mmCIF file of C-alpha atoms and ligand atoms in Angstrom:
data_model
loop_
_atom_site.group_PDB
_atom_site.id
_atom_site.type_symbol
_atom_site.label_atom_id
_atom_site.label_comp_id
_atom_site.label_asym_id
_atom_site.label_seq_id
_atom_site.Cartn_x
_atom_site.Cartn_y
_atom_site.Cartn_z
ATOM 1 C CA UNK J 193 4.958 -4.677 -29.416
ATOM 2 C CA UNK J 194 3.617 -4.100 -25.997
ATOM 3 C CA UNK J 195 1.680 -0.748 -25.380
ATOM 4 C CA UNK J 196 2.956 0.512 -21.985
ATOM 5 C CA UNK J 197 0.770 3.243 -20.003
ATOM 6 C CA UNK J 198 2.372 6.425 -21.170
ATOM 7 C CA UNK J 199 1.934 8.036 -16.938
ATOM 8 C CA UNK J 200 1.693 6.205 -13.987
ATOM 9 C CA UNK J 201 0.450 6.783 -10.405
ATOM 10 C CA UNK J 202 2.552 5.894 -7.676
ATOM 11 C CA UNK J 203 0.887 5.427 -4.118
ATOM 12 C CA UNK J 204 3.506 5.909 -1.471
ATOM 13 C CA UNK J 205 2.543 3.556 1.531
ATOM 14 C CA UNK J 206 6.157 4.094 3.452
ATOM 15 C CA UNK J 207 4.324 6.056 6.163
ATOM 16 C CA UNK J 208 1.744 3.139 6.814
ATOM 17 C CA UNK J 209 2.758 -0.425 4.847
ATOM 18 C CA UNK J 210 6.432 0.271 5.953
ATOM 19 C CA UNK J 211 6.334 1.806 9.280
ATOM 20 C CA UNK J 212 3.747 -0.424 10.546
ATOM 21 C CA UNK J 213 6.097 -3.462 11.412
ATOM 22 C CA UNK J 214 8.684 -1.290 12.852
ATOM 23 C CA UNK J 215 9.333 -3.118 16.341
ATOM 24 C CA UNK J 216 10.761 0.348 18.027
ATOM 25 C CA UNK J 217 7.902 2.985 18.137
ATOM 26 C CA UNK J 218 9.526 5.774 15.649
ATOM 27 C CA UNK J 219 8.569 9.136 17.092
ATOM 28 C CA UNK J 220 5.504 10.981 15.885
ATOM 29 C CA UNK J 221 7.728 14.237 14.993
ATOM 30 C CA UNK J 222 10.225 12.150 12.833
ATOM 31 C CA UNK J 223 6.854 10.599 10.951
ATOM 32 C CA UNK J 224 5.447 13.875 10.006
ATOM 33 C CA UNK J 225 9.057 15.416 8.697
ATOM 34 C CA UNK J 226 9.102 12.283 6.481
ATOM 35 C CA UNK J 227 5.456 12.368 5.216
ATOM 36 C CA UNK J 228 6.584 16.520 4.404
ATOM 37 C CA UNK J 229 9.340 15.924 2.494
ATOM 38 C CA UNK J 230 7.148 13.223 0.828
ATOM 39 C CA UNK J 231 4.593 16.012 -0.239
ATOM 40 C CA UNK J 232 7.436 17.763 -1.563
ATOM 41 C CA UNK J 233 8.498 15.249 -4.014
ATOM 42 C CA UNK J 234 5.116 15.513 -6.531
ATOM 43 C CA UNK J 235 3.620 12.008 -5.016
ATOM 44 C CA UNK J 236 0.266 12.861 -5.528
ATOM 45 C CA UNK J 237 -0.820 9.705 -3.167
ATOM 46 C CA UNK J 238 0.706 9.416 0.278
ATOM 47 C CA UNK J 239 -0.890 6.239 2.646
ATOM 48 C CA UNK J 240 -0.447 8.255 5.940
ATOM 49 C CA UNK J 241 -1.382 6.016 8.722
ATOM 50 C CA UNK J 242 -3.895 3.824 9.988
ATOM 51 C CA UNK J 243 -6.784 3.846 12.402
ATOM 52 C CA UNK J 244 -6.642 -0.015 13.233
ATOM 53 C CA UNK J 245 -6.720 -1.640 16.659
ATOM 54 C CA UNK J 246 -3.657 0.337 18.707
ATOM 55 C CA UNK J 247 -3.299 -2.941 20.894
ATOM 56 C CA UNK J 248 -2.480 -4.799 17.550
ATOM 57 C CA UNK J 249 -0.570 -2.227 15.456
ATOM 58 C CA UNK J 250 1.067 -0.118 18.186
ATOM 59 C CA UNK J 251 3.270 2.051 15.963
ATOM 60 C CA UNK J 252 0.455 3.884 14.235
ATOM 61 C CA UNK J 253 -1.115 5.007 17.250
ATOM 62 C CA UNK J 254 -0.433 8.092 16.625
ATOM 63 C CA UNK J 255 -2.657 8.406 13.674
ATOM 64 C CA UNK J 256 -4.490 11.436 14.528
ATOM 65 C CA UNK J 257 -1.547 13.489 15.618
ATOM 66 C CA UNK J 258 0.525 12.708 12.441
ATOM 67 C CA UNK J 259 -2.614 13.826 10.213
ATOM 68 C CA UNK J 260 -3.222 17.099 12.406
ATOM 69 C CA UNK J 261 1.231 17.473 11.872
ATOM 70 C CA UNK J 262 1.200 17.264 8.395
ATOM 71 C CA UNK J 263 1.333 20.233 5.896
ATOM 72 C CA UNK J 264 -0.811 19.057 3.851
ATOM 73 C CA UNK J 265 -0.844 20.263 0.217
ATOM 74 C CA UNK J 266 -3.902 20.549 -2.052
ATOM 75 C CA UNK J 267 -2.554 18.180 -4.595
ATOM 76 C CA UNK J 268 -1.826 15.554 -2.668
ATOM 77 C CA UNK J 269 -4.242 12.961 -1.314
ATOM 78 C CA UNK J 270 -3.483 11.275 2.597
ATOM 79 C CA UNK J 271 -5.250 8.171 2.528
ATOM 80 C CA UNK J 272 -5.324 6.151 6.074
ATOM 81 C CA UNK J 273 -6.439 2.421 6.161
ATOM 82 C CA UNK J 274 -9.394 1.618 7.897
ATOM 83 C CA UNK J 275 -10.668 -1.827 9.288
ATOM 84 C CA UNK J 276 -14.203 -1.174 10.726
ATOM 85 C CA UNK J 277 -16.640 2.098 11.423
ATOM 86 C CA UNK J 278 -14.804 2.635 14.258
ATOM 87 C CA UNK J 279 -11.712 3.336 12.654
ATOM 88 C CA UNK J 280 -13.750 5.569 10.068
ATOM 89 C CA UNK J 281 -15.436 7.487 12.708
ATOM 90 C CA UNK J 282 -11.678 8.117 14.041
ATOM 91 C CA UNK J 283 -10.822 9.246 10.816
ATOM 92 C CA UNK J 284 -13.395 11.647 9.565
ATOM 93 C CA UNK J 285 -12.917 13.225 13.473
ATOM 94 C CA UNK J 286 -9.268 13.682 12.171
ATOM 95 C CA UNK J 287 -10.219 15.453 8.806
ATOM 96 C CA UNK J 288 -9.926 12.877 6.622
ATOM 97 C CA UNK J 289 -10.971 12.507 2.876
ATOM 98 C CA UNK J 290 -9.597 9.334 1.334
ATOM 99 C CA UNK J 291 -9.842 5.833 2.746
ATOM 100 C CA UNK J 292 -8.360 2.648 2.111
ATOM 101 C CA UNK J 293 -10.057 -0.412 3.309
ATOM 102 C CA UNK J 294 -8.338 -4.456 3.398
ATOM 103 C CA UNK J 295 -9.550 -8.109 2.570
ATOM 104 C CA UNK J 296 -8.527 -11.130 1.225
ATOM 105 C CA UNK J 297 -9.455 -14.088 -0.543
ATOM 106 C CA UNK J 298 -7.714 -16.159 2.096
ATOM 107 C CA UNK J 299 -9.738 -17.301 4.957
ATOM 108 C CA UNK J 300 -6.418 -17.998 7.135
ATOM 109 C CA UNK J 301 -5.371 -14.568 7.001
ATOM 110 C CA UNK J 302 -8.263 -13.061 7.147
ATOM 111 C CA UNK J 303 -8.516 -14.579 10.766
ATOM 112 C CA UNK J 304 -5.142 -13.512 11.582
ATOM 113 C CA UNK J 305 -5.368 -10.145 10.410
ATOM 114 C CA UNK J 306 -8.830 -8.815 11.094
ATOM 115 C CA UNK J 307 -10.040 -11.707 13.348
ATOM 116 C CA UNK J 308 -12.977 -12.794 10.971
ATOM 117 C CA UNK J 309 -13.634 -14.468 8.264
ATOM 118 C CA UNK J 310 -13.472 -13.442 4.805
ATOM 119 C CA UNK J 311 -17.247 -12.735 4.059
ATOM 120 C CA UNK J 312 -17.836 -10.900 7.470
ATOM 121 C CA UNK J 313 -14.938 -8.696 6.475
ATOM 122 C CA UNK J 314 -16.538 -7.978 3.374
ATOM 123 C CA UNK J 315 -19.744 -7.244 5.525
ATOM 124 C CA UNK J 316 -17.553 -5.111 7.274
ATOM 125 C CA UNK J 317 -15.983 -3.017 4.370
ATOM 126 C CA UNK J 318 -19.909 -3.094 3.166
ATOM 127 C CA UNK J 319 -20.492 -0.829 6.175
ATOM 128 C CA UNK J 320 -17.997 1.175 6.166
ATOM 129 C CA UNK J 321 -17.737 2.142 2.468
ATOM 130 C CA UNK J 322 -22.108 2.980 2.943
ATOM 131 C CA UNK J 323 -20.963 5.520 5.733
ATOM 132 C CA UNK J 324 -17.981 6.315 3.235
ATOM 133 C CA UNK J 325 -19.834 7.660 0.848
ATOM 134 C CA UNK J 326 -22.447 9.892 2.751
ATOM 135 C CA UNK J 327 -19.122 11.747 3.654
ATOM 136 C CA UNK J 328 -17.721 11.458 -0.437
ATOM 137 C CA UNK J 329 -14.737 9.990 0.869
ATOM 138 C CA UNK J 330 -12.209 8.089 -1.401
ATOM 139 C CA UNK J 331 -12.039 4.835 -0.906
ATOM 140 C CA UNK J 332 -9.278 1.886 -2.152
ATOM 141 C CA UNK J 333 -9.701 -1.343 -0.801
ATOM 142 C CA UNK J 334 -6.726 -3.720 -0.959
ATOM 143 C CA UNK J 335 -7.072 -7.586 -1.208
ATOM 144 C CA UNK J 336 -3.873 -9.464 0.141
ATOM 145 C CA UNK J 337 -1.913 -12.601 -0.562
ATOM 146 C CA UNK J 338 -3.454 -12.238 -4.243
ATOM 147 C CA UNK J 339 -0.102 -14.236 -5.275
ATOM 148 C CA UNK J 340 0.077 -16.661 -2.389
ATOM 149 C CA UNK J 341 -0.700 -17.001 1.501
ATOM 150 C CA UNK J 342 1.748 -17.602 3.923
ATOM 151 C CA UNK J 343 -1.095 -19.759 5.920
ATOM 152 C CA UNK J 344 -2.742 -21.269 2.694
ATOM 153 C CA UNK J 345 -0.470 -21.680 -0.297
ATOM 154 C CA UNK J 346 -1.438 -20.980 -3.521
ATOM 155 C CA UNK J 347 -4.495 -18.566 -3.410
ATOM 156 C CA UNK J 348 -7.312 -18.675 -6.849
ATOM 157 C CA UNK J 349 -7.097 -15.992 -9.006
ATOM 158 C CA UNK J 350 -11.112 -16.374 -9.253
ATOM 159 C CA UNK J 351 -11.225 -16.223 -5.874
ATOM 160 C CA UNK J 352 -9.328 -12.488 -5.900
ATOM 161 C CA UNK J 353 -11.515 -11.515 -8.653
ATOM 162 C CA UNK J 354 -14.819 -12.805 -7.496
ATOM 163 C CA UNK J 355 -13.974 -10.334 -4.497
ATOM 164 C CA UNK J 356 -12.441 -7.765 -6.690
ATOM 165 C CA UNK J 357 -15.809 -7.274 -8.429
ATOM 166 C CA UNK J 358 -17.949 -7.305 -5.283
ATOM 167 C CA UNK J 359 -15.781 -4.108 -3.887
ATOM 168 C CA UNK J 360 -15.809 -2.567 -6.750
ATOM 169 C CA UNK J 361 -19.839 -3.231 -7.231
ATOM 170 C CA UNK J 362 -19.849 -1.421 -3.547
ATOM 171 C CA UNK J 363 -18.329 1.566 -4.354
ATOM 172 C CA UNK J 364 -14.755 1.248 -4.100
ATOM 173 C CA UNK J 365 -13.038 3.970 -6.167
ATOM 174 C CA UNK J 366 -9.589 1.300 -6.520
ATOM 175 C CA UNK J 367 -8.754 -2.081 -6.278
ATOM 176 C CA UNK J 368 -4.837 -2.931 -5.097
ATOM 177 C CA UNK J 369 -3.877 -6.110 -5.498
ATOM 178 C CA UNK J 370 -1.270 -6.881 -2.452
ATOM 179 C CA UNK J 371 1.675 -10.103 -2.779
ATOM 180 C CA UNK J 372 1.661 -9.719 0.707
ATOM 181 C CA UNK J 373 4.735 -11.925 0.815
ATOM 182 C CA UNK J 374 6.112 -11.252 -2.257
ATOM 183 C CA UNK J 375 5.846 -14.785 -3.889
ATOM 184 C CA UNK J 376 4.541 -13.837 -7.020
ATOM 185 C CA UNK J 377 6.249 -14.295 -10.819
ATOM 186 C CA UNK J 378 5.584 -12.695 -13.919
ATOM 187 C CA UNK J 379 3.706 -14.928 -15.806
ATOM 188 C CA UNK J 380 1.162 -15.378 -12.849
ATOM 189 C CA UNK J 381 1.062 -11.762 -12.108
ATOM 190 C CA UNK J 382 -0.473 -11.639 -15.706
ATOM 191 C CA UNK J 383 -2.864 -14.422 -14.944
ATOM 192 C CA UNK J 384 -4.544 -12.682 -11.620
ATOM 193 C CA UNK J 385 -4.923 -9.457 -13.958
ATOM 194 C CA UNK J 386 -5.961 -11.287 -16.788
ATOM 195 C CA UNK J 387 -8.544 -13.420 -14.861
ATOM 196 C CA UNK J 388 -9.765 -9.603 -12.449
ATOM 197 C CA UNK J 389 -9.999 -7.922 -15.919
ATOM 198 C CA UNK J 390 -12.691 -10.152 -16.926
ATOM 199 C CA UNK J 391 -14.729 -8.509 -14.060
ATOM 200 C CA UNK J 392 -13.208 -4.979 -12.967
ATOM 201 C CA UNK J 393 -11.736 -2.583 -15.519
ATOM 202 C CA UNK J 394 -8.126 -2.424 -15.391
ATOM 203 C CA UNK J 395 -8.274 1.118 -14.999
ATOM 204 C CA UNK J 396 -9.446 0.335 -11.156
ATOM 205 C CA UNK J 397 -6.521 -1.667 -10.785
ATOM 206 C CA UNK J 398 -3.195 -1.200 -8.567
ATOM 207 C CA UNK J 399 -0.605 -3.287 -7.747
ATOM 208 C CA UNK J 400 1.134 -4.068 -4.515
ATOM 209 C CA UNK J 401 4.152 -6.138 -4.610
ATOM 210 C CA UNK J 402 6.492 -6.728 -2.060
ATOM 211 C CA UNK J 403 9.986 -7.665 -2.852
ATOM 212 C CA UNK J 404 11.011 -11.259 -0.830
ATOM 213 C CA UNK J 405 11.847 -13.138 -3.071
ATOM 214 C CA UNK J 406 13.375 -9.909 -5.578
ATOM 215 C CA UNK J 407 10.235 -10.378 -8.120
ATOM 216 C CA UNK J 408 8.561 -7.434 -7.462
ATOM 217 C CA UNK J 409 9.637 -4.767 -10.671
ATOM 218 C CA UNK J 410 9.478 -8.021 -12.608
ATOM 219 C CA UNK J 411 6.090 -8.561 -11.925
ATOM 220 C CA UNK J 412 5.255 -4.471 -11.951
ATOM 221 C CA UNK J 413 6.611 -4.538 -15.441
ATOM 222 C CA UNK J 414 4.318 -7.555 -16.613
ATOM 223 C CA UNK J 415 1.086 -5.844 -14.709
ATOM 224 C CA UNK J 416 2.172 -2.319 -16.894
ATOM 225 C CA UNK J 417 2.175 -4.704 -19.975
ATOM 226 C CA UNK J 418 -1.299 -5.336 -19.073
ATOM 227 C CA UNK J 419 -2.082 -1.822 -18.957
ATOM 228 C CA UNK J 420 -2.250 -1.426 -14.599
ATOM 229 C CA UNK J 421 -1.073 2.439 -13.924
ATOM 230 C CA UNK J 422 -1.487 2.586 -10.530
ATOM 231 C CA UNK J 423 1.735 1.190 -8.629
ATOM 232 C CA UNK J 424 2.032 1.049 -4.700
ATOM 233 C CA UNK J 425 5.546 1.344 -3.574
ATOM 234 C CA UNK J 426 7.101 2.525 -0.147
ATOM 235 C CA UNK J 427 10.643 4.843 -0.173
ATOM 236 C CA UNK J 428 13.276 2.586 1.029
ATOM 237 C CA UNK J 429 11.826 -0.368 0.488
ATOM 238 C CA UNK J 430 10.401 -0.264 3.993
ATOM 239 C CA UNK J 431 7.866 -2.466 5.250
ATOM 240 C CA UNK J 432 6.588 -6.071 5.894
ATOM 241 C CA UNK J 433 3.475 -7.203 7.570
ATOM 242 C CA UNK J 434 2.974 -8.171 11.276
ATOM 243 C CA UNK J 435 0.823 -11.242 10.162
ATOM 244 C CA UNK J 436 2.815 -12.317 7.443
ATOM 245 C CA UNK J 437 6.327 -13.987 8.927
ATOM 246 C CA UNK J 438 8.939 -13.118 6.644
ATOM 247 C CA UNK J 439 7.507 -10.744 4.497
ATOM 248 C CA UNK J 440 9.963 -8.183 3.381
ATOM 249 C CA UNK J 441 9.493 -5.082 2.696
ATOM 250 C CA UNK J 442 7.520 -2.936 -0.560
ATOM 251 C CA UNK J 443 9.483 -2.615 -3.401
ATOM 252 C CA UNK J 444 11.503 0.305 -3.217
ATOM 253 C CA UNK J 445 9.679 3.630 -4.281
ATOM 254 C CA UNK J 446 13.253 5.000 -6.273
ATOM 255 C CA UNK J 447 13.690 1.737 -7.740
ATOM 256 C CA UNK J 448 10.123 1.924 -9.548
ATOM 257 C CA UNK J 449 10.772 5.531 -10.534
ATOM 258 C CA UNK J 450 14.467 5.002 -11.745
ATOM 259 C CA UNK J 451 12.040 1.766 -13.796
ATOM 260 C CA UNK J 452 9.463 3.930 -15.134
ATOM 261 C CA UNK J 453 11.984 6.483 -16.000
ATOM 262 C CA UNK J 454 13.980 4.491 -18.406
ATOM 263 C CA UNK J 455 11.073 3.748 -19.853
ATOM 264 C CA UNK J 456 10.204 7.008 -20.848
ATOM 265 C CA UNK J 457 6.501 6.858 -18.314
ATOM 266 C CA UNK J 458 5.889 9.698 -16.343
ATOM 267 C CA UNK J 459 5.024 10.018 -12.794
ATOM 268 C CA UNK J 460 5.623 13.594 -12.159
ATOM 269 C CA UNK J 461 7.841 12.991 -8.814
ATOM 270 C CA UNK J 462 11.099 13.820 -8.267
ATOM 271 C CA UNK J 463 13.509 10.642 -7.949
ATOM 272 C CA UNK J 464 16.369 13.292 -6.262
ATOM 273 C CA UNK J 465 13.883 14.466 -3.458
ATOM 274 C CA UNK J 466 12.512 11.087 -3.139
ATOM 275 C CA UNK J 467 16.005 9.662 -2.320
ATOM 276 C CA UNK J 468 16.144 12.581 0.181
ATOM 277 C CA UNK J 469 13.243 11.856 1.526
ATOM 278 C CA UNK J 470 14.397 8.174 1.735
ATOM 279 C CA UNK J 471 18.315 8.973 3.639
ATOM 280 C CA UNK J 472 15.800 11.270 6.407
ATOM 281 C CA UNK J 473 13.888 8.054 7.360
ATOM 282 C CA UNK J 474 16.759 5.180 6.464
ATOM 283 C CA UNK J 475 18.834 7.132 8.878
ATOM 284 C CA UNK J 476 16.084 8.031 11.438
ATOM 285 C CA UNK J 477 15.502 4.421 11.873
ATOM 286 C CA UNK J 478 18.727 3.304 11.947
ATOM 287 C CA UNK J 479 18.259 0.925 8.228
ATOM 288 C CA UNK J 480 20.448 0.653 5.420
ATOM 289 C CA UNK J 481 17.561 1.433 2.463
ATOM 290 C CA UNK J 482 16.709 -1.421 0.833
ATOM 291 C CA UNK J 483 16.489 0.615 -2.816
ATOM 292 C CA UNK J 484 19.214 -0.611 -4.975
ATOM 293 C CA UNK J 485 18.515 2.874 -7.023
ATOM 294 C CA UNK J 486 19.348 4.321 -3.530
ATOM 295 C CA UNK J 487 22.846 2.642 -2.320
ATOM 296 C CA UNK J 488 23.806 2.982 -6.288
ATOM 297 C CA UNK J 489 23.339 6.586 -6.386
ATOM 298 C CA UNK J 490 24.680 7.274 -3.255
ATOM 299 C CA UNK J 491 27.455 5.427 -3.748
ATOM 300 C CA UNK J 492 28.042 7.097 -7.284
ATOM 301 C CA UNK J 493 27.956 10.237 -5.396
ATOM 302 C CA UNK J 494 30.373 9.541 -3.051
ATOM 303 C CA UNK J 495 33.073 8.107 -6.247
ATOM 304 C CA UNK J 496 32.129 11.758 -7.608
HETATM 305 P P1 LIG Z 592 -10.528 -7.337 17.470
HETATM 306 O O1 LIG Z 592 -9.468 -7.186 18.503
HETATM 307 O O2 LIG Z 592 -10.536 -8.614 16.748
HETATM 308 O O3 LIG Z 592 -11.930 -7.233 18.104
HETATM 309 O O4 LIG Z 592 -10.390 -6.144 16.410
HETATM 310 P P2 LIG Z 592 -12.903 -6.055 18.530
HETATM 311 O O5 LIG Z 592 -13.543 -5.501 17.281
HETATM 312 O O6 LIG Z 592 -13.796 -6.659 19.534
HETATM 313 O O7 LIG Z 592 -12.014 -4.919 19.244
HETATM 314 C C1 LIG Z 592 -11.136 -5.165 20.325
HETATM 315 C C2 LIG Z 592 -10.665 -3.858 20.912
HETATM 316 O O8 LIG Z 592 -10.133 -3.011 19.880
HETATM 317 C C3 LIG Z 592 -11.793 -3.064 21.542
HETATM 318 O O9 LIG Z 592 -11.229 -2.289 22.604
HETATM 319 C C4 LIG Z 592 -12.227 -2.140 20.437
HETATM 320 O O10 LIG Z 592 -12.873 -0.987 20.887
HETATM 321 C C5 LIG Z 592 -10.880 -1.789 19.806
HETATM 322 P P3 LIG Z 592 -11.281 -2.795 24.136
HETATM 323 O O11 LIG Z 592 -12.738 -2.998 24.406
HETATM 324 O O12 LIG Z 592 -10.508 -4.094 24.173
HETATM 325 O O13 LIG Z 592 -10.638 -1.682 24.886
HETATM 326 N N1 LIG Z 592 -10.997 -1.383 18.402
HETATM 327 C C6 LIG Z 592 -10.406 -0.289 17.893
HETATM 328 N N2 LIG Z 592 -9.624 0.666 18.429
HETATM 329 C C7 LIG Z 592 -9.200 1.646 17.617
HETATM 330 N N3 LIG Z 592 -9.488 1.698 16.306
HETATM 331 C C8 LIG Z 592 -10.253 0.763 15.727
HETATM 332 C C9 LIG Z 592 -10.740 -0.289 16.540
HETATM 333 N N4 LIG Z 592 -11.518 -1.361 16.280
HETATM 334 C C10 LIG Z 592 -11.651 -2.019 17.424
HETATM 335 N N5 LIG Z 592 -10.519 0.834 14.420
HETATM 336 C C11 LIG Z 592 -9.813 -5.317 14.250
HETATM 337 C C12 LIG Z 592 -10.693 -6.266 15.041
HETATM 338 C C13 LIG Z 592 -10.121 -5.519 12.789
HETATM 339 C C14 LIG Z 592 -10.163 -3.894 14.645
HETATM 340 C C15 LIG Z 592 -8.335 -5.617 14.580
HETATM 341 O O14 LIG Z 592 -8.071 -6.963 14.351
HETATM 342 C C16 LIG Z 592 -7.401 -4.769 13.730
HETATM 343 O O15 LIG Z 592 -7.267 -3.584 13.969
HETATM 344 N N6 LIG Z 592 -6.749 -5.380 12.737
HETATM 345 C C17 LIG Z 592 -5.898 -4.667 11.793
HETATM 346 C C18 LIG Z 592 -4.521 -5.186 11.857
HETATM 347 C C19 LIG Z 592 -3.702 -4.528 10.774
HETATM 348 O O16 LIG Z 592 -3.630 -3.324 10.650
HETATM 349 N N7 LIG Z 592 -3.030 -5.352 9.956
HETATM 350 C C20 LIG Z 592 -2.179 -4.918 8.885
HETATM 351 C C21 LIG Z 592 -2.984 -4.531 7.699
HETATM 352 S S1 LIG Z 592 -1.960 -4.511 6.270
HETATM 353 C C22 LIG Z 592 -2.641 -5.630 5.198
HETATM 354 O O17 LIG Z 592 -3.630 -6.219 5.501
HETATM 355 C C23 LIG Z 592 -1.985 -5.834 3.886
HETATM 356 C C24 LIG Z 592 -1.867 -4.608 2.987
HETATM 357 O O18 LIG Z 592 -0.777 -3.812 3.417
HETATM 358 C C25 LIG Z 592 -1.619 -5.032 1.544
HETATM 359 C C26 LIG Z 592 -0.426 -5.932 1.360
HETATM 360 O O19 LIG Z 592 0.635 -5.655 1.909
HETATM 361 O O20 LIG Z 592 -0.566 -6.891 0.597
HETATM 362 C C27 LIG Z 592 -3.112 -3.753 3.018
HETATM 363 MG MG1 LIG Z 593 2.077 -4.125 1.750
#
């Protein structure tokens, strides 16, 4: 018998993991509409935007307009992600409380991404978090390609947790642990936790799978096995990364609900106004969703 976490967190990251590899700049009015109904739905964690280079990540430009559009409710947290102080310093002029800052244990990427090398990013976070915390910000940091690299291969799980431990000595509230490009499988998914575990509690633990190669609830269910509560997941099954060539999308934010659901966990959101929320940006950017929960439903629906 496996003892599953009896309530879950989800961490919606549709407004900045899925929006941010959009090719056709999606208008700043149709982003805040979206993160509204969002707030609606009883996410308690929405990733709003990001205040990274504009000239490298053009569609989230608009950072500080979407965070001043917002209605912002007092049970829900709007976390932005955050490369460098400048970023911060952009943020905490827009209002903002909770952070969410990015490395990985693959040198490649890390040049590709943030245009330095893995330990000067972690100098980087270092400075950031210390300017973090005079403001009692919240801060996640995410560590990509925990499952593989599309520059490197196969990336060590000591590697992930050596870092792991090192943000989380910092200061770092959360640790997410990102399959960038979805290449991850069950049994390893249970390794990288197993082998962070012996460093970080898995109470600081999230999970970030995308779904290329379909894996991702597979590997969700294994990390719940291991006890992980905190799931990242975007509505629609939007997303991808710019650095990360063929990387699909996050898995599908109604297709871990309808999971958790039969499962009897709680998550205290909606599913019905999450689909809603999911046909308002599907159809504002012109995508079929890629939630099988969604096209079932509506489909059902529509036989109805
Ligand atoms: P850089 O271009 O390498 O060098 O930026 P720089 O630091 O010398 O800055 C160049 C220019 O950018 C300068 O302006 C800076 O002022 C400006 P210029 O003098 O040319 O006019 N600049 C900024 N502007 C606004 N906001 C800032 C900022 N910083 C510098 N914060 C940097 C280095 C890290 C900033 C850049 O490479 C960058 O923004 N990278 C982020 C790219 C990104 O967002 N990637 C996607 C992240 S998603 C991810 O990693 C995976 C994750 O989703 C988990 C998963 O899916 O697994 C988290
Ligand atoms: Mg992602």
């Amino acid at each position: 018998m496996t003892l599953l976490p009896s309530q879950v967190t989800i961490v919606e990251v549709g407004p900045r993991d899925g929006l941010q590899n959009e090719k056709e700049i999606v208008p700043t009015d149709v982003k805040i509409a979206w993160i509204n109904l969002l707030s609606d739905t009883g996410l308690s964690v929405i990733e709003t935007s990001s205040f990274v280079s504009p000239k490298w990540i053009p569609q989230l430009a608009d950072a500080n307009e979407v965070l001043n559009g917002i209605t912002k409710k007092a049970n829900v947290r709007y976390p932005v992600l955050i490369p460098n102080v400048k970023g911060l310093e952009h943020a905490l002029a827009a209002g903002v409380k909770d952070i969410a800052v990015f490395s990985t244990a693959s040198e490649q990427f890390s040049q590709k991404n943030t245009h330095c090398s893995v330990a000067e990013s972690i100098e980087r976070i270092a400075e950031v978090v210390s300017v973090a915390k005079k403001h009692s910000l919240g801060i996640r940091a995410y560590l990509s390609c925990v499952l593989g690299c599309p520059y490197e291969g196969e990336v060590a799980a000591e590697k992930t947790a050596t870092l792991a431990y090192k943000l989380w000595q910092m200061g770092c509230d959360e640790i997410s642990l990102g399959d960038t490009i979805g290449v991850g499988t069950p049994l390893k998914t249970q390794h990288l936790i197993q082998v962070v575990t012996n460093d970080v509690p898995v109470t600081k633990l999230a999970v970030h799978f995308h779904d290329t190669y379909g894996q991702a609830l597979a590997n969700i269910f294994a990390a719940l096995q291991l006890g992980v509560a905190t799931i990242d997941s975007a509505t629609a099954g939007l997303g991808g990364c710019p650095y990360a060539k063929g990387a699909s999308g996050n898995v599908a934010t109604e297709d871990v609900l309808y999971m958790l659901q039969g499962m009897g966990i709680e998550t205290d959101v909606d599913l019905e106004k999450v689909m809603q929320a999911s046909q308002f940006i599907s159809q504002a950017l012109h995508h079929t969703s890629q939630s099988k929960v969604s096209l079932a439903l509506q489909s059902h629906s529509k036989l109805g």
